[in-house]
PDB file of N, CA and C in Angstrom:
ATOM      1  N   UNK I   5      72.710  78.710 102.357  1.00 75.00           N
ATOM      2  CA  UNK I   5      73.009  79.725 101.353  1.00 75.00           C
ATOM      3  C   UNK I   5      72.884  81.126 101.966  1.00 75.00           C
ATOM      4  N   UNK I   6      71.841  81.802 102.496  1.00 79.00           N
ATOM      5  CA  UNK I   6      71.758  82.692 103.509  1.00 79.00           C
ATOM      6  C   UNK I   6      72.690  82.593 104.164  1.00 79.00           C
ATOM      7  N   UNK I   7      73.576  81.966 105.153  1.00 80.00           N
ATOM      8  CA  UNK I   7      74.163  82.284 105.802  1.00 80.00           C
ATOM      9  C   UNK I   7      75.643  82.972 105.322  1.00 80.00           C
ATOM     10  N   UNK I   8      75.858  81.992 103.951  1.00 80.00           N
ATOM     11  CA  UNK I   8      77.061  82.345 103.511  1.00 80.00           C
ATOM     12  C   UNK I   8      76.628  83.712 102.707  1.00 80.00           C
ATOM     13  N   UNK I   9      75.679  84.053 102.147  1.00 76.00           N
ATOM     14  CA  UNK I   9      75.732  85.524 101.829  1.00 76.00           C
ATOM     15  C   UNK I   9      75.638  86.308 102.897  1.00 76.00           C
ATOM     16  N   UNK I  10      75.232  86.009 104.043  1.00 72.00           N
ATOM     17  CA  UNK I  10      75.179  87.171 105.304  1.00 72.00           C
ATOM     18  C   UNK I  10      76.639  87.091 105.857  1.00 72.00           C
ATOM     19  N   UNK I  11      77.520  86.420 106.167  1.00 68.00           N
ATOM     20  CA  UNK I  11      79.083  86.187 106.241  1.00 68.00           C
ATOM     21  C   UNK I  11      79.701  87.148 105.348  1.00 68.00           C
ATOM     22  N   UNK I  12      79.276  86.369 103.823  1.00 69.00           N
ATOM     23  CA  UNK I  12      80.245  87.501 102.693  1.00 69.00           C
ATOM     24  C   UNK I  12      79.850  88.700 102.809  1.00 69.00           C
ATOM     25  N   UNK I  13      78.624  89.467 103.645  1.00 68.00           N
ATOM     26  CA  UNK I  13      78.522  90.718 103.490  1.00 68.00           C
ATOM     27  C   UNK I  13      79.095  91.214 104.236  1.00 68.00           C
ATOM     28  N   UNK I  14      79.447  91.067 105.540  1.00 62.00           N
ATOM     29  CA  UNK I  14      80.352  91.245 106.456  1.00 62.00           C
ATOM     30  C   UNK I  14      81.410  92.001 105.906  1.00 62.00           C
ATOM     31  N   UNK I  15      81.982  91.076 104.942  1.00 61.00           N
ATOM     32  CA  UNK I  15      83.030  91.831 104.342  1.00 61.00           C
ATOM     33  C   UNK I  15      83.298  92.531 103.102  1.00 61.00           C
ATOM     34  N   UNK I  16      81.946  92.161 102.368  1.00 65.00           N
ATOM     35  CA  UNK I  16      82.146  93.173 101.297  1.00 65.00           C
ATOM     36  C   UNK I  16      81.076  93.958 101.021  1.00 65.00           C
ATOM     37  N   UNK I  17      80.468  94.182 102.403  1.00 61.00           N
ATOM     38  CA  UNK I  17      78.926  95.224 102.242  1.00 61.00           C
ATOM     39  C   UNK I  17      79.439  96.745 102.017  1.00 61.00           C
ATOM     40  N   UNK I  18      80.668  97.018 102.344  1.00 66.00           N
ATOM     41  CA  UNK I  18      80.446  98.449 102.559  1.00 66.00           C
ATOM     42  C   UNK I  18      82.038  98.935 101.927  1.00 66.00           C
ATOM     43  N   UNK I  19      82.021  99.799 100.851  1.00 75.00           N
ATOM     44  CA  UNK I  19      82.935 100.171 100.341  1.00 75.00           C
ATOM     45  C   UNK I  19      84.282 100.588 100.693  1.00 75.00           C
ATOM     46  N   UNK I  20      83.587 101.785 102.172  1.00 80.00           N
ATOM     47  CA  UNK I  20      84.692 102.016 102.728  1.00 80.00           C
ATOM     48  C   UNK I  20      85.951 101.294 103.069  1.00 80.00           C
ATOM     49  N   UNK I  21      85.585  99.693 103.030  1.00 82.00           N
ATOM     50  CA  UNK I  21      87.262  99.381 103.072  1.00 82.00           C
ATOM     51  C   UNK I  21      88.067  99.352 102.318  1.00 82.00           C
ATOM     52  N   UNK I  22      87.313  99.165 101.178  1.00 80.00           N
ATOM     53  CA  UNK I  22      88.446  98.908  99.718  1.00 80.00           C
ATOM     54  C   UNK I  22      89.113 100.652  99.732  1.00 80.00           C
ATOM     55  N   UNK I  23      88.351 102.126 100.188  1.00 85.00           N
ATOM     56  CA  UNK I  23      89.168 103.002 100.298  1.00 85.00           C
ATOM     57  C   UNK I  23      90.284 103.179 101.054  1.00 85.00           C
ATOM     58  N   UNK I  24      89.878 102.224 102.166  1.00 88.00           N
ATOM     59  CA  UNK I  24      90.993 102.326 103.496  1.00 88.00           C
ATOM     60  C   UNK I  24      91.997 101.828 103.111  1.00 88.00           C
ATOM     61  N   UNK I  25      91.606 100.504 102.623  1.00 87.00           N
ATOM     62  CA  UNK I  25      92.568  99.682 102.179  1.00 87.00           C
ATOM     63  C   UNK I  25      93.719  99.960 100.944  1.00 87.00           C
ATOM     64  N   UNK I  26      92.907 101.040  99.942  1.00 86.00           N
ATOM     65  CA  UNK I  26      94.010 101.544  99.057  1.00 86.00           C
ATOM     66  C   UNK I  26      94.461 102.818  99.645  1.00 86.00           C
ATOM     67  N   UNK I  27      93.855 103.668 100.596  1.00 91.00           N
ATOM     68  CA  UNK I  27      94.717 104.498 101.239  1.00 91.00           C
ATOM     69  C   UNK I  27      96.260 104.022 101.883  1.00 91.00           C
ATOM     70  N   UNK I  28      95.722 103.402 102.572  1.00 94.00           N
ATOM     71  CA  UNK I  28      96.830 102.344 103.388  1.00 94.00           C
ATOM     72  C   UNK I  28      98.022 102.054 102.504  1.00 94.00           C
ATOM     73  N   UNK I  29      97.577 101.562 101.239  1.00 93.00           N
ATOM     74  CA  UNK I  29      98.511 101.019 100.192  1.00 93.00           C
ATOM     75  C   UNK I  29      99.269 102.746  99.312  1.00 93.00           C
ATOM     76  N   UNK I  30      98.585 103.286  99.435  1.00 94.00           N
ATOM     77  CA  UNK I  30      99.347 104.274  98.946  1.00 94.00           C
ATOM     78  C   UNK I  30     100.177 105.346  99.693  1.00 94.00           C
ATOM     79  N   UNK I  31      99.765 105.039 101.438  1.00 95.00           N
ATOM     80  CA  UNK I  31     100.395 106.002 102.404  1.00 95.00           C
ATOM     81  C   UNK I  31     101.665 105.174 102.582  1.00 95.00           C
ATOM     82  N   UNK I  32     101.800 103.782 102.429  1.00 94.00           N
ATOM     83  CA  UNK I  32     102.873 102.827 102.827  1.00 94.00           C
ATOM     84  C   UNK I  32     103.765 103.188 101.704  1.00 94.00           C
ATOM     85  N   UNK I  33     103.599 103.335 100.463  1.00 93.00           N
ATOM     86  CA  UNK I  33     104.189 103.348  98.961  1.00 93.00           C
ATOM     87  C   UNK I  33     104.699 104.514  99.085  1.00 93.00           C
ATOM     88  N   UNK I  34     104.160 105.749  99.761  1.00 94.00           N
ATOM     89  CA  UNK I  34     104.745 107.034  99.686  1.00 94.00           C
ATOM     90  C   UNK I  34     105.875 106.980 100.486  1.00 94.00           C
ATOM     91  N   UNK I  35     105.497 106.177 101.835  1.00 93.00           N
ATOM     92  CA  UNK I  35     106.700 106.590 102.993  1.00 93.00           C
ATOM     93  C   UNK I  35     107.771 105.822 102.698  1.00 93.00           C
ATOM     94  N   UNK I  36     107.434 104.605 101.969  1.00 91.00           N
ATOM     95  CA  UNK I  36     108.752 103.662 101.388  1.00 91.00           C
ATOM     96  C   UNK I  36     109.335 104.155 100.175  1.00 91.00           C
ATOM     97  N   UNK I  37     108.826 105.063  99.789  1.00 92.00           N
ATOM     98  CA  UNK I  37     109.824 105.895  98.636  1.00 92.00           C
ATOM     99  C   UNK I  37     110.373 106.861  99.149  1.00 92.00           C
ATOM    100  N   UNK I  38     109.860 107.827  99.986  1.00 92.00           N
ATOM    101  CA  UNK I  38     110.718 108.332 100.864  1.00 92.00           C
ATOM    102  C   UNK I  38     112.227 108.410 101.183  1.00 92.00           C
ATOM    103  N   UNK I  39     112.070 106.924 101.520  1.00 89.00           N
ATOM    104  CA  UNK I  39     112.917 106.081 102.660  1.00 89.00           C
ATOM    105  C   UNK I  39     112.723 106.314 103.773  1.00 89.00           C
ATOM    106  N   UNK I  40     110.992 106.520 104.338  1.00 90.00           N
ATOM    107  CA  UNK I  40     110.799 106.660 106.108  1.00 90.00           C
ATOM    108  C   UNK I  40     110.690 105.035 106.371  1.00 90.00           C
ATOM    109  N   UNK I  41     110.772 104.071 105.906  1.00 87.00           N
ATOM    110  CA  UNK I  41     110.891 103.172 105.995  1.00 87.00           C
ATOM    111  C   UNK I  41     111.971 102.307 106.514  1.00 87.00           C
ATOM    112  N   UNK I  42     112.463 101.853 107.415  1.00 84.00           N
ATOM    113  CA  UNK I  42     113.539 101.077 107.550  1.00 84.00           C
ATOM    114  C   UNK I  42     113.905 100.113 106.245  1.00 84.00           C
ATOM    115  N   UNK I  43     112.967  99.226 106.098  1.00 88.00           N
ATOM    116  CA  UNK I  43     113.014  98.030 104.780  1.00 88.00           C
ATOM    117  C   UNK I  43     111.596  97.617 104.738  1.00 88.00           C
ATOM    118  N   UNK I  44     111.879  96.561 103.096  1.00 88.00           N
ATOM    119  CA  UNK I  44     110.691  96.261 102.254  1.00 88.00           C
ATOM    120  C   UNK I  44     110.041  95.529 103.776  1.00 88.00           C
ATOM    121  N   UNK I  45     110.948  94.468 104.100  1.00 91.00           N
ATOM    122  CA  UNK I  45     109.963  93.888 105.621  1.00 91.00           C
ATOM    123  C   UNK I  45     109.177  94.712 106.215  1.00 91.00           C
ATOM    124  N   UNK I  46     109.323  95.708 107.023  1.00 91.00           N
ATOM    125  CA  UNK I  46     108.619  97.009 107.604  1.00 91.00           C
ATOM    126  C   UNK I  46     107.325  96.952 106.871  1.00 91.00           C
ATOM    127  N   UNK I  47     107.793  97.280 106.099  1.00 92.00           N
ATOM    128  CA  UNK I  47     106.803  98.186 104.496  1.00 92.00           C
ATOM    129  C   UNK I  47     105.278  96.928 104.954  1.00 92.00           C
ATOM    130  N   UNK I  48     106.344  95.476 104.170  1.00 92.00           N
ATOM    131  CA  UNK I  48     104.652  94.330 104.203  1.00 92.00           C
ATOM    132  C   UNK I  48     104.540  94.076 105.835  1.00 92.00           C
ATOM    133  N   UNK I  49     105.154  93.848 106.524  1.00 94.00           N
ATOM    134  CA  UNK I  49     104.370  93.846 108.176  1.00 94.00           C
ATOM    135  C   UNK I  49     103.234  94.993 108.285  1.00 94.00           C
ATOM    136  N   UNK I  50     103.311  96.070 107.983  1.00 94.00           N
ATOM    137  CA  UNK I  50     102.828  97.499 108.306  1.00 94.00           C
ATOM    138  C   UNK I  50     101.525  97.014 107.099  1.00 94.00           C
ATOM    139  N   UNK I  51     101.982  96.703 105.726  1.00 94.00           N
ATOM    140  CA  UNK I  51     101.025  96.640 104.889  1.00 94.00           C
ATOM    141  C   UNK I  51      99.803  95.353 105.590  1.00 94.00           C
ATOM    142  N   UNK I  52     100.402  93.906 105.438  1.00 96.00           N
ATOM    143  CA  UNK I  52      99.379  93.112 106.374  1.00 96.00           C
ATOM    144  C   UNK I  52      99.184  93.378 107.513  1.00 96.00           C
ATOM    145  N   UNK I  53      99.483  94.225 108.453  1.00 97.00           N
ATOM    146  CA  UNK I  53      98.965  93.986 109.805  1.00 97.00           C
ATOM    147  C   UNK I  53      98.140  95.432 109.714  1.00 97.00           C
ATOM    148  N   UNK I  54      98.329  96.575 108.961  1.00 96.00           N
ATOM    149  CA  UNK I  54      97.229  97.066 108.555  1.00 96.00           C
ATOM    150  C   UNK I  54      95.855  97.099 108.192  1.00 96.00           C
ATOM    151  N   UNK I  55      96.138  96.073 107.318  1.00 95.00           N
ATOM    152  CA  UNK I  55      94.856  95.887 106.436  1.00 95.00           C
ATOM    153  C   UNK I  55      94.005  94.568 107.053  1.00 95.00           C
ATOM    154  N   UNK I  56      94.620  93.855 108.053  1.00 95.00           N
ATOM    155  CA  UNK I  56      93.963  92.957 109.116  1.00 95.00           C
ATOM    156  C   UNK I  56      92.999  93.779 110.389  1.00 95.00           C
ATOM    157  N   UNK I  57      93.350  94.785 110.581  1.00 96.00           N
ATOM    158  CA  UNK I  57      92.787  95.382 111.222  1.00 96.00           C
ATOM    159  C   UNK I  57      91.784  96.023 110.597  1.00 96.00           C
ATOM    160  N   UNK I  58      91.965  96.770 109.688  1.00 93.00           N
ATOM    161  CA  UNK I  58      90.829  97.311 108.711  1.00 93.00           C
ATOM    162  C   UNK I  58      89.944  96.115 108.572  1.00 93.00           C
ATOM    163  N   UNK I  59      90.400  95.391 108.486  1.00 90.00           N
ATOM    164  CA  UNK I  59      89.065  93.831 107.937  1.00 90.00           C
ATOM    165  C   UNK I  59      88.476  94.288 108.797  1.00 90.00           C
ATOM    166  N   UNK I  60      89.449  93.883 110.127  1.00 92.00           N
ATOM    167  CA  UNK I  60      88.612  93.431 111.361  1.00 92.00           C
ATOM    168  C   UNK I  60      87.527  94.821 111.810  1.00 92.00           C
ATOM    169  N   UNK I  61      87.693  96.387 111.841  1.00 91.00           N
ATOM    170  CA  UNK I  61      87.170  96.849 112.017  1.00 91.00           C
ATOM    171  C   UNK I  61      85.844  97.306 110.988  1.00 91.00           C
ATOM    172  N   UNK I  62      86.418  96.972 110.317  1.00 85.00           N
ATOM    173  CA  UNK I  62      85.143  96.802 109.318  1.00 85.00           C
ATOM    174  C   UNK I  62      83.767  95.918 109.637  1.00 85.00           C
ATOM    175  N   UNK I  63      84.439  94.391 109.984  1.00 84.00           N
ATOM    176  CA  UNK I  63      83.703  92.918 110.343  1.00 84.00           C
ATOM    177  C   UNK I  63      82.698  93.917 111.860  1.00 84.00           C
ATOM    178  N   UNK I  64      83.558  94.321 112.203  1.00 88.00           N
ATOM    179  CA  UNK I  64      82.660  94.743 113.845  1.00 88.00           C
ATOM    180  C   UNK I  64      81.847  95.350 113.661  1.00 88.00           C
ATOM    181  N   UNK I  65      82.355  96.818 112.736  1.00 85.00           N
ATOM    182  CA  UNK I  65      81.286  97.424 112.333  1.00 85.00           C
ATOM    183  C   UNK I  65      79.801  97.556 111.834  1.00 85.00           C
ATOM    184  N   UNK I  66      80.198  96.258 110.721  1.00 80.00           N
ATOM    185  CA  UNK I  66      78.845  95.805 109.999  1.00 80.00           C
ATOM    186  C   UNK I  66      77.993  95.229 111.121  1.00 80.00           C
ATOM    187  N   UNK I  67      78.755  94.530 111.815  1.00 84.00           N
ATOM    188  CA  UNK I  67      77.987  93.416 112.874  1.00 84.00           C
ATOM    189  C   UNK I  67      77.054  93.794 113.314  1.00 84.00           C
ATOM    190  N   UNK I  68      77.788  94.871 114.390  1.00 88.00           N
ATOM    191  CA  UNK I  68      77.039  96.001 115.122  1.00 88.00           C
ATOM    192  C   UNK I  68      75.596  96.601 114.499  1.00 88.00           C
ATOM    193  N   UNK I  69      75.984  97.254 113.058  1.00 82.00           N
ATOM    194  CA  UNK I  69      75.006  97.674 112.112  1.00 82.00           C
ATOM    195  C   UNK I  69      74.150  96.643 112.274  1.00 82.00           C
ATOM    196  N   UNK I  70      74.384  95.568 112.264  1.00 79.00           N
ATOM    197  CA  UNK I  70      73.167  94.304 111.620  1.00 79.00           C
ATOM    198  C   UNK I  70      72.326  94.283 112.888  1.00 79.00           C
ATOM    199  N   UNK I  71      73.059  94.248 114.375  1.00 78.00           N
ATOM    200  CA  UNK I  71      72.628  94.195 115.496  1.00 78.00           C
ATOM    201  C   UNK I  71      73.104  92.498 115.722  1.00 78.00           C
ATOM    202  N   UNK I  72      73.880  92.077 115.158  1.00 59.00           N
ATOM    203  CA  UNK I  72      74.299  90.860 115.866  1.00 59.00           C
ATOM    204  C   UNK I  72      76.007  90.945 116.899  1.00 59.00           C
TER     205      UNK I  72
END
């Protein structure tokens, strides 16, 4: 049980991503109304491969914090 709450905190200890993550979603929404966008494809590649990285820098972050 510990372990799986020390895992889930990983990813939902620290707020800042859910900001990143709706930044992200609203900088993508602006430039695709625009039309700096080539197409909707662009748009969700850029949107998931965004917000995979945000996980991921998030996941490191905490880690680090924890000292593991």
């Amino acid at each position: 049980v510990q372990t799986v709450k020390t895992l889930l905190g990983l990813f939902f200890d620290d707020g800042s991503l859910a900001i990143a993550i709706v930044s992200l979603l609203v900088a993508l929404a602006l430039l695709a109304h625009a039309g700096l966008l080539a197409s909707a494809l662009v748009t969700i590649v850029l949107l998931v491969g965004g917000t995979l990285l945000l996980l991921l820098e998030n996941v490191i972050r905490t880690a680090r914090r924890q000292g593991r």
